[in-house]
Tab-separated table of C-alpha atoms in Angstrom:
chain	number	residue	atom	x	y	z
A	1	UNK	CA	191.373	-23.102	86.048
A	2	UNK	CA	194.447	-23.576	83.867
A	3	UNK	CA	193.996	-25.353	80.560
A	4	UNK	CA	196.072	-28.153	82.076
A	5	UNK	CA	193.497	-28.525	84.873
A	6	UNK	CA	190.694	-28.652	82.306
A	7	UNK	CA	192.366	-31.363	80.226
A	8	UNK	CA	193.345	-33.315	83.340
A	9	UNK	CA	189.769	-33.548	84.593
A	10	UNK	CA	188.525	-34.480	81.124
A	11	UNK	CA	191.117	-37.228	80.658
A	12	UNK	CA	190.785	-38.690	84.157
A	13	UNK	CA	186.996	-38.764	83.837
A	14	UNK	CA	187.252	-40.476	80.474
A	15	UNK	CA	189.605	-43.133	81.839
A	16	UNK	CA	187.310	-43.882	84.776
A	17	UNK	CA	184.200	-44.039	82.586
A	18	UNK	CA	185.585	-45.695	79.438
A	19	UNK	CA	188.927	-47.243	80.383
A	20	UNK	CA	189.809	-50.903	79.822
A	21	UNK	CA	191.740	-52.950	82.383
A	22	UNK	CA	194.814	-54.769	81.088
A	23	UNK	CA	195.161	-58.527	81.669
A	24	UNK	CA	198.885	-59.267	81.765
A	25	UNK	CA	200.836	-56.150	82.790
A	26	UNK	CA	204.621	-55.952	82.570
A	27	UNK	CA	205.126	-53.602	85.576
A	28	UNK	CA	204.945	-54.682	89.193
A	29	UNK	CA	204.583	-52.719	92.403
A	30	UNK	CA	207.366	-52.706	94.969
A	31	UNK	CA	205.665	-55.565	96.833
A	32	UNK	CA	205.696	-57.725	93.680
A	33	UNK	CA	201.991	-57.412	92.893
A	34	UNK	CA	201.182	-56.976	89.178
A	35	UNK	CA	200.531	-53.287	88.469
A	36	UNK	CA	197.330	-53.307	86.438
A	37	UNK	CA	196.211	-50.203	84.580
A	38	UNK	CA	192.926	-48.763	83.397
A	39	UNK	CA	193.509	-47.037	80.062
A	40	UNK	CA	192.116	-45.381	76.957
A	41	UNK	CA	193.792	-45.056	73.585
A	42	UNK	CA	194.403	-41.779	71.775
A	43	UNK	CA	194.055	-38.274	73.079
A	44	UNK	CA	195.195	-34.787	72.241
A	45	UNK	CA	195.890	-31.616	74.217
A	46	UNK	CA	196.804	-28.352	72.507
A	47	UNK	CA	198.210	-25.181	74.039
A	48	UNK	CA	198.620	-21.865	72.212
A	49	UNK	CA	201.593	-20.361	73.998
A	50	UNK	CA	200.905	-16.922	72.477
A	51	UNK	CA	197.676	-16.863	74.512
A	52	UNK	CA	199.319	-17.898	77.770
A	53	UNK	CA	197.820	-21.397	77.750
A	54	UNK	CA	199.699	-23.841	79.960
A	55	UNK	CA	199.657	-27.571	80.789
A	56	UNK	CA	200.509	-26.837	84.426
A	57	UNK	CA	197.890	-28.100	86.860
A	58	UNK	CA	196.831	-26.932	90.306
A	59	UNK	CA	194.897	-30.059	91.349
A	60	UNK	CA	198.043	-31.305	93.104
A	61	UNK	CA	201.600	-29.988	93.498
A	62	UNK	CA	203.902	-30.556	90.506
A	63	UNK	CA	207.708	-30.845	90.717
A	64	UNK	CA	208.265	-28.200	88.059
A	65	UNK	CA	211.980	-27.562	88.529
A	66	UNK	CA	212.777	-31.278	88.682
A	67	UNK	CA	210.856	-31.918	85.458
A	68	UNK	CA	212.795	-29.182	83.661
A	69	UNK	CA	216.055	-30.582	85.028
A	70	UNK	CA	215.219	-33.995	83.616
A	71	UNK	CA	214.573	-32.419	80.211
A	72	UNK	CA	217.980	-30.700	80.222
A	73	UNK	CA	219.651	-33.947	81.316
A	74	UNK	CA	218.219	-35.744	78.291
A	75	UNK	CA	218.547	-33.171	75.527
A	76	UNK	CA	221.238	-30.743	76.663
A	77	UNK	CA	223.594	-32.966	78.667
A	78	UNK	CA	222.653	-35.881	76.373
A	79	UNK	CA	223.297	-38.126	79.339
A	80	UNK	CA	222.131	-41.405	80.817
A	81	UNK	CA	224.207	-40.933	83.992
A	82	UNK	CA	222.024	-41.072	87.098
A	83	UNK	CA	224.663	-39.363	89.236
A	84	UNK	CA	224.586	-36.318	86.944
A	85	UNK	CA	220.795	-36.277	87.131
A	86	UNK	CA	220.917	-36.397	90.933
A	87	UNK	CA	223.855	-34.085	91.579
A	88	UNK	CA	223.069	-31.447	88.954
A	89	UNK	CA	219.272	-31.408	89.098
A	90	UNK	CA	218.299	-33.129	92.331
A	91	UNK	CA	216.249	-35.782	90.502
A	92	UNK	CA	216.291	-39.394	91.686
A	93	UNK	CA	213.072	-40.847	90.245
A	94	UNK	CA	215.014	-42.646	87.500
A	95	UNK	CA	216.970	-44.697	90.030
A	96	UNK	CA	214.432	-47.527	89.750
A	97	UNK	CA	215.694	-48.148	86.179
A	98	UNK	CA	219.415	-48.272	87.039
A	99	UNK	CA	220.860	-51.158	84.993
A	100	UNK	CA	223.582	-51.683	87.614
A	101	UNK	CA	226.197	-49.095	86.653
A	102	UNK	CA	224.393	-45.897	87.716
A	103	UNK	CA	223.012	-45.352	84.217
A	104	UNK	CA	219.745	-46.195	82.461
A	105	UNK	CA	221.696	-47.732	79.592
A	106	UNK	CA	221.417	-47.052	75.878
A	107	UNK	CA	218.255	-44.934	75.939
A	108	UNK	CA	217.012	-41.341	76.309
A	109	UNK	CA	220.025	-38.979	76.552
A	110	UNK	CA	222.395	-41.666	75.307
A	111	UNK	CA	220.230	-42.075	72.197
A	112	UNK	CA	220.176	-38.311	71.685
A	113	UNK	CA	223.981	-38.218	71.902
A	114	UNK	CA	224.655	-41.304	69.802
A	115	UNK	CA	222.440	-40.213	66.935
A	116	UNK	CA	223.131	-36.445	67.251
A	117	UNK	CA	219.383	-35.832	67.352
A	118	UNK	CA	219.437	-32.276	68.704
A	119	UNK	CA	222.274	-31.159	66.458
A	120	UNK	CA	220.552	-32.529	63.374
A	121	UNK	CA	217.251	-30.899	64.298
A	122	UNK	CA	218.837	-27.468	64.727
A	123	UNK	CA	220.732	-27.758	61.470
A	124	UNK	CA	217.652	-29.008	59.645
A	125	UNK	CA	215.360	-26.181	60.738
A	126	UNK	CA	217.991	-23.543	59.981
A	127	UNK	CA	218.642	-24.981	56.522
A	128	UNK	CA	215.024	-25.645	55.560
A	129	UNK	CA	212.543	-23.920	57.886
A	130	UNK	CA	209.571	-24.909	55.729
A	131	UNK	CA	210.477	-28.586	55.742
A	132	UNK	CA	208.056	-31.124	57.152
A	133	UNK	CA	210.683	-33.636	58.232
A	134	UNK	CA	211.970	-31.977	61.394
A	135	UNK	CA	211.664	-34.881	63.806
A	136	UNK	CA	213.456	-36.135	66.890
A	137	UNK	CA	212.784	-39.832	67.408
A	138	UNK	CA	214.264	-41.578	70.399
A	139	UNK	CA	212.769	-44.877	69.220
A	140	UNK	CA	215.933	-46.367	67.736
A	141	UNK	CA	215.700	-50.169	67.522
A	142	UNK	CA	219.470	-50.649	67.326
A	143	UNK	CA	219.832	-49.082	70.769
A	144	UNK	CA	217.659	-51.780	72.300
A	145	UNK	CA	220.225	-54.432	71.380
A	146	UNK	CA	222.337	-52.888	74.145
A	147	UNK	CA	221.584	-53.005	77.889
A	148	UNK	CA	218.903	-50.471	78.772
A	149	UNK	CA	216.254	-49.602	81.314
A	150	UNK	CA	212.836	-48.348	80.338
A	151	UNK	CA	212.188	-47.710	76.651
A	152	UNK	CA	211.185	-44.080	76.037
A	153	UNK	CA	207.566	-43.134	76.605
A	154	UNK	CA	207.727	-39.545	75.349
A	155	UNK	CA	209.712	-40.624	72.313
A	156	UNK	CA	209.021	-38.335	69.350
A	157	UNK	CA	208.745	-34.612	68.677
A	158	UNK	CA	207.705	-33.101	65.344
A	159	UNK	CA	208.600	-29.470	64.643
A	160	UNK	CA	207.114	-27.031	62.128
A	161	UNK	CA	207.799	-23.396	61.319
A	162	UNK	CA	204.702	-21.322	60.575
A	163	UNK	CA	204.872	-17.975	58.744
A	164	UNK	CA	201.787	-16.298	60.128
A	165	UNK	CA	199.866	-13.415	58.576
A	166	UNK	CA	200.959	-11.109	61.394
A	167	UNK	CA	204.450	-11.212	59.879
A	168	UNK	CA	205.949	-13.385	62.639
A	169	UNK	CA	207.568	-16.779	62.216
A	170	UNK	CA	206.293	-19.272	64.795
A	171	UNK	CA	207.716	-22.602	65.917
A	172	UNK	CA	205.077	-25.265	66.637
A	173	UNK	CA	205.843	-28.669	68.132
A	174	UNK	CA	203.928	-31.889	68.728
A	175	UNK	CA	205.010	-34.489	71.278
A	176	UNK	CA	204.032	-38.087	70.501
A	177	UNK	CA	203.954	-40.217	73.646
A	178	UNK	CA	203.363	-43.968	73.360
A	179	UNK	CA	202.323	-44.350	77.000
A	180	UNK	CA	201.400	-41.947	79.780
A	181	UNK	CA	201.108	-42.811	83.474
A	182	UNK	CA	198.778	-39.867	83.543
A	183	UNK	CA	198.022	-39.203	87.206
A	184	UNK	CA	201.717	-39.424	88.070
A	185	UNK	CA	203.503	-37.801	85.149
A	186	UNK	CA	201.057	-36.565	82.510
A	187	UNK	CA	201.454	-32.945	83.563
A	188	UNK	CA	205.204	-33.306	84.078
A	189	UNK	CA	205.819	-34.579	80.545
A	190	UNK	CA	203.728	-31.817	79.032
A	191	UNK	CA	205.507	-29.097	81.012
A	192	UNK	CA	208.903	-30.502	80.039
A	193	UNK	CA	208.193	-30.414	76.343
A	194	UNK	CA	206.490	-27.035	76.455
A	195	UNK	CA	209.759	-25.740	77.923
A	196	UNK	CA	211.680	-27.630	75.231
A	197	UNK	CA	209.690	-25.723	72.604
A	198	UNK	CA	210.392	-22.400	74.334
A	199	UNK	CA	214.133	-23.100	74.501
A	200	UNK	CA	214.354	-24.183	70.876
A	201	UNK	CA	212.344	-21.204	69.661
A	202	UNK	CA	214.759	-18.908	71.501
A	203	UNK	CA	217.762	-20.686	69.980
A	204	UNK	CA	216.324	-20.423	66.454
A	205	UNK	CA	215.091	-16.847	66.775
A	206	UNK	CA	211.456	-17.882	66.300
A	207	UNK	CA	208.287	-17.090	68.270
A	208	UNK	CA	206.977	-19.978	70.403
A	209	UNK	CA	203.672	-21.062	68.886
A	210	UNK	CA	201.465	-24.069	69.562
A	211	UNK	CA	202.467	-27.040	71.689
A	212	UNK	CA	200.454	-30.216	71.120
A	213	UNK	CA	200.610	-33.356	73.239
A	214	UNK	CA	199.384	-36.543	71.600
A	215	UNK	CA	199.435	-39.550	73.926
A	216	UNK	CA	198.641	-42.918	72.363
A	217	UNK	CA	197.795	-44.908	75.497
A	218	UNK	CA	196.792	-42.979	78.628
A	219	UNK	CA	196.463	-44.961	81.834
A	220	UNK	CA	196.014	-44.840	85.580
A	221	UNK	CA	197.209	-47.666	87.806
A	222	UNK	CA	194.681	-49.640	89.820
A	223	UNK	CA	196.262	-48.265	92.989
A	224	UNK	CA	195.722	-44.694	91.742
A	225	UNK	CA	191.927	-44.775	91.384
A	226	UNK	CA	191.200	-43.388	94.843
A	227	UNK	CA	193.674	-40.545	94.324
A	228	UNK	CA	192.189	-39.787	90.895
A	229	UNK	CA	188.713	-39.490	92.399
A	230	UNK	CA	190.150	-37.117	94.984
A	231	UNK	CA	191.681	-34.944	92.235
A	232	UNK	CA	188.367	-34.813	90.394
A	233	UNK	CA	186.657	-33.509	93.534
A	234	UNK	CA	189.189	-30.722	94.015
A	235	UNK	CA	188.768	-27.117	92.951
A	236	UNK	CA	191.485	-25.459	90.916
A	237	UNK	CA	193.657	-22.631	92.200
A	238	UNK	CA	193.162	-19.454	90.193
A	239	UNK	CA	196.452	-18.568	88.517
A	240	UNK	CA	198.087	-17.935	85.158
A	241	UNK	CA	201.527	-19.573	85.149
A	242	UNK	CA	204.146	-18.577	82.616
A	243	UNK	CA	207.712	-19.629	81.894
A	244	UNK	CA	210.352	-16.903	82.054
A	245	UNK	CA	213.616	-17.355	80.147
A	246	UNK	CA	216.679	-15.250	80.810
A	247	UNK	CA	216.638	-12.770	77.891
A	248	UNK	CA	220.435	-12.752	77.781
A	249	UNK	CA	220.636	-16.455	76.870
A	250	UNK	CA	219.984	-17.388	73.250
A	251	UNK	CA	221.886	-20.655	72.821
A	252	UNK	CA	220.048	-23.838	73.802
A	253	UNK	CA	223.210	-25.359	75.266
A	254	UNK	CA	223.882	-22.319	77.486
A	255	UNK	CA	220.642	-22.435	79.471
A	256	UNK	CA	220.968	-23.452	83.104
A	257	UNK	CA	218.299	-23.983	85.730
A	258	UNK	CA	218.848	-20.372	86.863
A	259	UNK	CA	217.803	-19.151	83.428
A	260	UNK	CA	214.383	-20.846	83.496
A	261	UNK	CA	211.675	-19.841	85.959
A	262	UNK	CA	207.990	-20.625	86.274
A	263	UNK	CA	206.176	-17.498	87.429
A	264	UNK	CA	202.586	-16.929	88.462
A	265	UNK	CA	202.340	-20.472	89.839
A	266	UNK	CA	201.563	-20.281	93.603
A	267	UNK	CA	203.143	-23.539	94.775
A	268	UNK	CA	202.604	-22.842	98.478
A	269	UNK	CA	198.908	-22.121	97.986
A	270	UNK	CA	198.517	-25.220	95.797
A	271	UNK	CA	200.170	-27.418	98.454
A	272	UNK	CA	197.850	-25.997	101.107
A	273	UNK	CA	194.623	-26.271	99.100
A	274	UNK	CA	195.378	-29.448	97.125
A	275	UNK	CA	198.043	-31.454	99.000
A	276	UNK	CA	200.242	-34.032	97.324
A	277	UNK	CA	198.829	-37.526	96.849
A	278	UNK	CA	200.705	-40.863	96.932
A	279	UNK	CA	201.084	-42.630	93.586
A	280	UNK	CA	202.772	-46.042	93.938
A	281	UNK	CA	205.044	-46.759	90.969
A	282	UNK	CA	204.716	-49.717	88.681
A	283	UNK	CA	208.272	-50.756	87.765
């Protein structure tokens, strides 16, 4: 199994065995019923990209290309425009958080743009590679005074350059995520930010190192329990997925969807062996 499959089974089992049910949830299902969650606090998943470790799972199909498109929309386009997300990347799952003008308001890509978060990170690492203050934080309280949809869940990345004894300079990154709707998007968020690390390492001329995902609250919705049990009963598909980047592209802002491919990930076989499951959204 992939390392993502291993972590997924461990986390889902832990939630079912140890999770606590919330009492007064904010989200609601489409029919207006409160969307309760069963959750645990604190977790960690670590992937050494030099060893081919990957957060991709085979226990159900994952919308890999769409997840990468969403990442580019946030950090490369620096956009909150839902039409751009749909027309450029074919992603519509953010439409539920439209504030009424076909945007999600003053969050995510708009925060990245307003505070020049990517630009400052690139400049900071180039100027002081050994610094321990290379952080992108999308949790900007001033932005929440403006109209906005959902506050960011995957909100902070911390970046460190490591001069290893093999003579190579590695770029490591940790994603801090305040909340993870794990069965629905846990894998997707991890894949997105693994790719983010790969793209930034290419831009900075560094070797991609270790990607760490640190969720603070990990939950499954009460209407996801049956699906989670189904996933735990499934066998993994034997594969070793890897992300290919066009070797001719070195600038983060020049990458397009054509320049990023996931190889060694048999999507057709996964769909046949472990079909997609329904996960009602809590909005």
